[in-house]
mmCIF file of C-alpha atoms in Angstrom:
data_model
loop_
_atom_site.group_PDB
_atom_site.id
_atom_site.type_symbol
_atom_site.label_atom_id
_atom_site.label_comp_id
_atom_site.label_asym_id
_atom_site.label_seq_id
_atom_site.Cartn_x
_atom_site.Cartn_y
_atom_site.Cartn_z
ATOM 1 C CA MET A 224 28.369 114.241 -66.540
ATOM 2 C CA LYS A 225 26.362 113.388 -63.480
ATOM 3 C CA ARG A 226 22.995 111.724 -63.399
ATOM 4 C CA HIS A 227 20.367 113.052 -61.024
ATOM 5 C CA GLU A 228 19.620 111.118 -57.847
ATOM 6 C CA SER A 229 15.801 111.203 -57.908
ATOM 7 C CA SER A 230 13.884 108.143 -59.122
ATOM 8 C CA ALA A 231 11.679 110.441 -61.250
ATOM 9 C CA ALA A 232 12.941 110.595 -64.828
ATOM 10 C CA GLN A 233 14.545 113.888 -65.782
ATOM 11 C CA VAL A 234 13.551 115.395 -69.135
ATOM 12 C CA LEU A 235 15.665 117.967 -70.963
ATOM 13 C CA VAL A 236 13.335 120.355 -72.830
ATOM 14 C CA VAL A 237 14.988 122.383 -75.600
ATOM 15 C CA GLU A 238 12.476 124.953 -76.838
ATOM 16 C CA ASP A 239 13.002 128.661 -77.592
ATOM 17 C CA ASP A 240 9.325 129.690 -77.458
ATOM 18 C CA ARG A 241 8.706 130.605 -73.807
ATOM 19 C CA GLY A 242 4.992 129.816 -73.976
ATOM 20 C CA ILE A 243 5.519 126.347 -75.425
ATOM 21 C CA GLN A 244 8.440 125.749 -73.071
ATOM 22 C CA GLU A 245 6.213 126.511 -70.077
ATOM 23 C CA LEU A 246 3.453 124.256 -71.438
ATOM 24 C CA LEU A 247 5.982 121.430 -71.820
ATOM 25 C CA ARG A 248 7.377 122.015 -68.344
ATOM 26 C CA PHE A 249 3.904 122.034 -66.747
ATOM 27 C CA THR A 250 2.817 118.929 -68.676
ATOM 28 C CA LEU A 251 5.890 116.981 -67.643
ATOM 29 C CA VAL A 252 5.646 117.998 -63.993
ATOM 30 C CA CYS A 253 2.003 116.907 -63.903
ATOM 31 C CA ALA A 254 3.019 113.576 -65.445
ATOM 32 C CA GLY A 255 5.567 112.976 -62.680
ATOM 33 C CA TYR A 256 8.753 113.924 -64.543
ATOM 34 C CA ARG A 257 11.505 116.386 -63.659
ATOM 35 C CA PRO A 258 11.964 118.845 -66.546
ATOM 36 C CA ILE A 259 15.025 120.997 -67.052
ATOM 37 C CA CYS A 260 14.672 123.651 -69.759
ATOM 38 C CA ALA A 261 17.012 125.239 -72.294
ATOM 39 C CA GLY A 262 16.176 127.857 -74.924
ATOM 40 C CA SER A 263 18.759 126.925 -77.552
ATOM 41 C CA ALA A 264 21.045 124.123 -78.679
ATOM 42 C CA GLU A 265 23.975 125.939 -77.124
ATOM 43 C CA ASP A 266 22.188 126.220 -73.762
ATOM 44 C CA ALA A 267 21.294 122.525 -73.994
ATOM 45 C CA GLU A 268 24.935 121.576 -74.510
ATOM 46 C CA THR A 269 25.850 123.609 -71.426
ATOM 47 C CA VAL A 270 23.240 121.700 -69.414
ATOM 48 C CA LEU A 271 24.500 118.373 -70.759
ATOM 49 C CA ARG A 272 28.033 119.112 -69.600
ATOM 50 C CA GLU A 273 26.692 119.179 -66.041
ATOM 51 C CA THR A 274 23.993 116.508 -66.004
ATOM 52 C CA LEU A 275 22.789 113.593 -68.085
ATOM 53 C CA PRO A 276 18.976 113.551 -68.344
ATOM 54 C CA ASP A 277 16.961 110.431 -69.032
ATOM 55 C CA ILE A 278 15.331 111.767 -72.205
ATOM 56 C CA ALA A 279 15.344 114.964 -74.299
ATOM 57 C CA VAL A 280 12.448 116.725 -76.035
ATOM 58 C CA ILE A 281 14.000 118.979 -78.689
ATOM 59 C CA ASP A 282 12.303 121.521 -80.927
ATOM 60 C CA TRP A 283 13.487 121.275 -84.529
ATOM 61 C CA MET A 284 13.370 125.025 -85.273
ATOM 62 C CA LEU A 285 15.766 126.516 -82.727
ATOM 63 C CA PRO A 286 17.669 129.785 -83.124
ATOM 64 C CA GLY A 287 21.195 129.183 -84.373
ATOM 65 C CA GLN A 288 21.897 125.453 -84.399
ATOM 66 C CA SER A 289 18.727 123.536 -85.295
ATOM 67 C CA GLY A 290 17.236 120.800 -83.157
ATOM 68 C CA LEU A 291 17.989 118.248 -85.859
ATOM 69 C CA SER A 292 21.617 119.335 -85.930
ATOM 70 C CA LEU A 293 21.762 119.076 -82.137
ATOM 71 C CA THR A 294 20.258 115.591 -82.304
ATOM 72 C CA ARG A 295 22.929 114.487 -84.757
ATOM 73 C CA ARG A 296 25.688 115.925 -82.545
ATOM 74 C CA LEU A 297 24.313 114.113 -79.510
ATOM 75 C CA ARG A 298 24.258 110.837 -81.412
ATOM 76 C CA ARG A 299 27.929 111.253 -82.388
ATOM 77 C CA ASP A 300 29.027 111.968 -78.808
ATOM 78 C CA ARG A 301 29.853 108.818 -76.854
ATOM 79 C CA ARG A 302 28.352 110.203 -73.648
ATOM 80 C CA THR A 303 24.995 111.119 -75.171
ATOM 81 C CA SER A 304 24.750 108.586 -78.001
ATOM 82 C CA GLY A 305 22.191 106.539 -76.068
ATOM 83 C CA LEU A 306 20.067 109.483 -74.875
ATOM 84 C CA PRO A 307 16.424 108.968 -75.948
ATOM 85 C CA ILE A 308 15.293 111.941 -78.063
ATOM 86 C CA ILE A 309 11.872 113.163 -79.174
ATOM 87 C CA LEU A 310 11.825 115.841 -81.880
ATOM 88 C CA LEU A 311 9.070 118.435 -81.584
ATOM 89 C CA THR A 312 8.194 120.407 -84.708
ATOM 90 C CA ALA A 313 5.537 121.988 -86.902
ATOM 91 C CA ARG A 314 7.048 120.194 -89.895
ATOM 92 C CA GLY A 315 4.680 117.293 -90.445
ATOM 93 C CA GLU A 316 5.515 116.155 -93.967
ATOM 94 C CA GLU A 317 6.638 112.559 -94.441
ATOM 95 C CA ALA A 318 10.055 113.666 -95.712
ATOM 96 C CA ASP A 319 10.573 115.699 -92.535
ATOM 97 C CA ARG A 320 9.552 112.802 -90.316
ATOM 98 C CA VAL A 321 11.973 110.523 -92.136
ATOM 99 C CA ALA A 322 14.773 113.109 -91.856
ATOM 100 C CA GLY A 323 14.157 113.456 -88.133
ATOM 101 C CA LEU A 324 14.140 109.736 -87.451
ATOM 102 C CA GLU A 325 17.155 109.102 -89.662
ATOM 103 C CA GLY A 326 18.901 111.985 -87.904
ATOM 104 C CA GLY A 327 18.729 110.059 -84.643
ATOM 105 C CA ALA A 328 15.369 110.904 -83.059
ATOM 106 C CA ASP A 329 13.514 108.067 -81.337
ATOM 107 C CA ASP A 330 10.117 109.684 -81.919
ATOM 108 C CA TYR A 331 8.591 112.690 -83.641
ATOM 109 C CA VAL A 332 5.729 114.864 -82.331
ATOM 110 C CA VAL A 333 4.046 117.376 -84.624
ATOM 111 C CA LYS A 334 2.739 120.727 -83.378
ATOM 112 C CA PRO A 335 0.089 121.457 -82.318
ATOM 113 C CA PHE A 336 0.118 118.580 -79.846
ATOM 114 C CA SER A 337 -2.024 117.649 -76.873
ATOM 115 C CA PRO A 338 -0.330 117.521 -73.450
ATOM 116 C CA LYS A 339 -1.654 113.991 -72.905
ATOM 117 C CA GLU A 340 -0.142 112.813 -76.193
ATOM 118 C CA LEU A 341 3.245 114.311 -75.361
ATOM 119 C CA ALA A 342 3.304 112.713 -71.904
ATOM 120 C CA ALA A 343 2.303 109.368 -73.454
ATOM 121 C CA ARG A 344 5.070 109.661 -76.059
ATOM 122 C CA VAL A 345 7.677 110.416 -73.388
ATOM 123 C CA HIS A 346 6.489 107.434 -71.352
ATOM 124 C CA ALA A 347 6.530 105.138 -74.402
ATOM 125 C CA VAL A 348 10.037 106.153 -75.474
ATOM 126 C CA LEU A 349 11.394 105.733 -71.946
ATOM 127 C CA ARG A 350 9.742 102.318 -71.658
ATOM 128 C CA ARG A 351 11.247 101.252 -74.972
ATOM 129 C CA CYS A 352 14.722 102.786 -74.640
ATOM 130 C CA THR A 353 15.321 102.676 -70.878
ATOM 131 C CA PRO A 354 12.992 100.089 -69.334
ATOM 132 C CA GLU A 355 14.478 100.640 -65.892
ATOM 133 C CA LEU A 356 12.788 104.063 -65.901
ATOM 134 C CA ALA A 357 9.337 102.816 -66.863
ATOM 135 C CA LYS A 358 6.683 103.583 -64.271
ATOM 136 C CA GLY A 359 4.762 100.731 -62.712
ATOM 137 C CA LYS A 360 5.757 97.371 -61.308
ATOM 138 C CA LEU A 361 8.728 95.224 -62.235
ATOM 139 C CA SER A 362 9.148 91.724 -60.904
ATOM 140 C CA VAL A 363 11.346 88.677 -61.155
ATOM 141 C CA GLY A 364 10.816 85.560 -59.079
ATOM 142 C CA PRO A 365 9.606 86.605 -55.606
ATOM 143 C CA VAL A 366 11.046 90.125 -55.934
ATOM 144 C CA GLU A 367 8.771 93.000 -56.959
ATOM 145 C CA LEU A 368 9.493 96.716 -57.363
ATOM 146 C CA ASP A 369 6.863 99.423 -57.483
ATOM 147 C CA THR A 370 8.549 102.370 -59.191
ATOM 148 C CA VAL A 371 5.675 104.728 -58.371
ATOM 149 C CA SER A 372 5.491 104.161 -54.613
ATOM 150 C CA HIS A 373 9.235 103.378 -54.551
ATOM 151 C CA GLU A 374 8.664 100.158 -52.626
ATOM 152 C CA ALA A 375 10.333 96.762 -52.839
ATOM 153 C CA ARG A 376 8.736 93.500 -51.753
ATOM 154 C CA VAL A 377 9.887 89.918 -51.483
ATOM 155 C CA ALA A 378 7.111 87.324 -51.501
ATOM 156 C CA GLY A 379 4.694 90.116 -50.667
ATOM 157 C CA GLN A 380 6.671 91.384 -47.676
ATOM 158 C CA ARG A 381 8.053 94.914 -47.857
ATOM 159 C CA VAL A 382 11.824 95.293 -47.562
ATOM 160 C CA ASN A 383 13.760 98.472 -46.868
ATOM 161 C CA LEU A 384 16.288 99.572 -49.489
ATOM 162 C CA THR A 385 18.480 102.640 -49.637
ATOM 163 C CA PRO A 386 17.986 104.902 -52.700
ATOM 164 C CA THR A 387 21.147 103.505 -54.307
ATOM 165 C CA GLU A 388 20.111 99.911 -53.650
ATOM 166 C CA PHE A 389 16.697 100.642 -55.174
ATOM 167 C CA ARG A 390 18.252 102.162 -58.327
ATOM 168 C CA LEU A 391 20.656 99.250 -58.643
ATOM 169 C CA LEU A 392 17.913 96.641 -58.312
ATOM 170 C CA ARG A 393 15.655 98.630 -60.645
ATOM 171 C CA PHE A 394 18.335 98.642 -63.331
ATOM 172 C CA LEU A 395 19.113 94.937 -62.999
ATOM 173 C CA ILE A 396 15.479 93.832 -62.856
ATOM 174 C CA ALA A 397 14.710 95.817 -66.033
ATOM 175 C CA ASN A 398 17.589 94.148 -67.895
ATOM 176 C CA PRO A 399 17.399 90.464 -66.914
ATOM 177 C CA GLY A 400 19.876 87.923 -68.174
ATOM 178 C CA ARG A 401 22.442 90.478 -69.324
ATOM 179 C CA VAL A 402 25.838 90.603 -67.662
ATOM 180 C CA TYR A 403 27.045 94.050 -66.588
ATOM 181 C CA SER A 404 30.596 94.795 -65.543
ATOM 182 C CA ARG A 405 31.256 96.855 -62.446
ATOM 183 C CA GLN A 406 32.161 99.851 -64.590
ATOM 184 C CA GLN A 407 28.953 99.537 -66.606
ATOM 185 C CA LEU A 408 26.905 99.440 -63.411
ATOM 186 C CA LEU A 409 28.743 102.503 -62.114
ATOM 187 C CA ASP A 410 27.942 104.360 -65.341
ATOM 188 C CA HIS A 411 24.270 103.375 -65.422
ATOM 189 C CA VAL A 412 23.411 103.604 -61.722
ATOM 190 C CA TRP A 413 25.867 106.098 -60.242
ATOM 191 C CA GLY A 414 26.556 108.226 -63.345
ATOM 192 C CA ASP A 415 29.418 108.250 -65.817
ATOM 193 C CA GLN A 416 31.458 110.955 -64.087
ATOM 194 C CA VAL A 417 30.972 109.970 -60.479
ATOM 195 C CA TYR A 418 34.446 108.996 -59.346
ATOM 196 C CA VAL A 419 34.011 105.945 -57.150
ATOM 197 C CA GLU A 420 35.895 102.668 -57.067
ATOM 198 C CA ASP A 421 34.684 99.436 -58.623
ATOM 199 C CA ARG A 422 34.564 97.974 -55.127
ATOM 200 C CA THR A 423 31.603 100.279 -54.440
ATOM 201 C CA VAL A 424 29.498 98.047 -56.693
ATOM 202 C CA ASP A 425 30.521 94.905 -54.794
ATOM 203 C CA ILE A 426 29.590 96.509 -51.482
ATOM 204 C CA HIS A 427 26.153 97.578 -52.694
ATOM 205 C CA ILE A 428 25.479 94.206 -54.337
ATOM 206 C CA ARG A 429 26.295 92.499 -51.041
ATOM 207 C CA ARG A 430 24.034 94.864 -49.086
ATOM 208 C CA LEU A 431 21.258 94.425 -51.623
ATOM 209 C CA ARG A 432 21.460 90.635 -51.342
ATOM 210 C CA VAL A 433 21.290 90.885 -47.558
ATOM 211 C CA ALA A 434 18.279 93.201 -47.736
ATOM 212 C CA LEU A 435 16.440 90.788 -50.057
ATOM 213 C CA GLY A 436 17.185 87.787 -47.862
ATOM 214 C CA PRO A 437 17.430 84.329 -49.492
ATOM 215 C CA ALA A 438 15.921 85.767 -52.676
ATOM 216 C CA GLY A 439 18.948 88.051 -53.039
ATOM 217 C CA GLU A 440 21.327 85.151 -53.606
ATOM 218 C CA GLN A 441 18.748 83.533 -55.867
ATOM 219 C CA VAL A 442 18.152 86.366 -58.322
ATOM 220 C CA ILE A 443 21.448 88.331 -58.340
ATOM 221 C CA GLU A 444 24.167 86.220 -59.874
ATOM 222 C CA THR A 445 27.911 86.870 -59.826
ATOM 223 C CA VAL A 446 29.551 86.058 -63.157
ATOM 224 C CA ARG A 447 33.195 85.384 -62.353
ATOM 225 C CA GLY A 448 35.554 87.698 -64.203
ATOM 226 C CA ALA A 449 32.690 89.587 -65.857
ATOM 227 C CA GLY A 450 30.347 91.227 -63.332
ATOM 228 C CA TYR A 451 26.763 90.681 -62.255
ATOM 229 C CA LYS A 452 23.448 89.788 -63.817
ATOM 230 C CA LEU A 453 19.881 89.252 -62.775
ATOM 231 C CA TRP A 454 18.861 85.617 -62.983
ATOM 232 C CA GLU A 455 16.002 84.847 -65.356
ATOM 233 C CA PRO A 456 13.838 82.015 -63.983
ATOM 234 C CA SER A 457 11.636 81.811 -67.073
ATOM 235 C CA GLY A 458 12.179 84.721 -69.411
ATOM 236 C CA PRO A 459 12.100 88.491 -68.893
ATOM 237 C CA PRO A 460 10.586 90.125 -65.812
ATOM 238 C CA GLN A 461 6.968 91.108 -65.703
ATOM 239 C CA GLY A 462 6.377 94.844 -66.053
ATOM 240 C CA ALA A 463 6.238 97.645 -66.204
ATOM 241 C CA ARG A 464 2.542 97.277 -65.505
#
């Protein structure tokens, strides 16, 4: 499974109704996301064998395997167990909401829905489940990332980062204080089926520190025998704002 390279979050849309699928696609594009569409659970599984999106919006009432069944399967699979999922359905009874959430969905949107509400729900789930993908500004110490303009600054001065360095810093700054092994960083930043050596992480960490100047050594800490973590000067980073 390979994650996409763009900084815009990719959304898997699983909806068999072409009209609703197009509405979802248009709404997500306008909100700054990158939708990829599938018309059935089986088509979605084919997509997921090739790429790992950042979030999935799944219709409950799909032909063949239901969206709820697909959600449960994704939760049991190690590769997709952490994929944020929003269930989309006309079933609005409390028992249905409970079944959806207990089945593994992170949120539940009832049809008919407004495009603005759907975009807000996607943003909220991403912010909660994968903070490194939240849009806005993230900062720790003198280092600040603007995930909309894709700019990095140190003490107010812009610094140039490669796309990989930006994704690496974005992930670390969104998860301060937590130690990540080289393999974990490869999975989260490069993708869980990109075959590169652990040393790749060391090289990019070194380049990132150089790019950030003195602040690089200050905020990115090597934990001997374990990996790397972002130093927390006084609690979690500010953002996303």
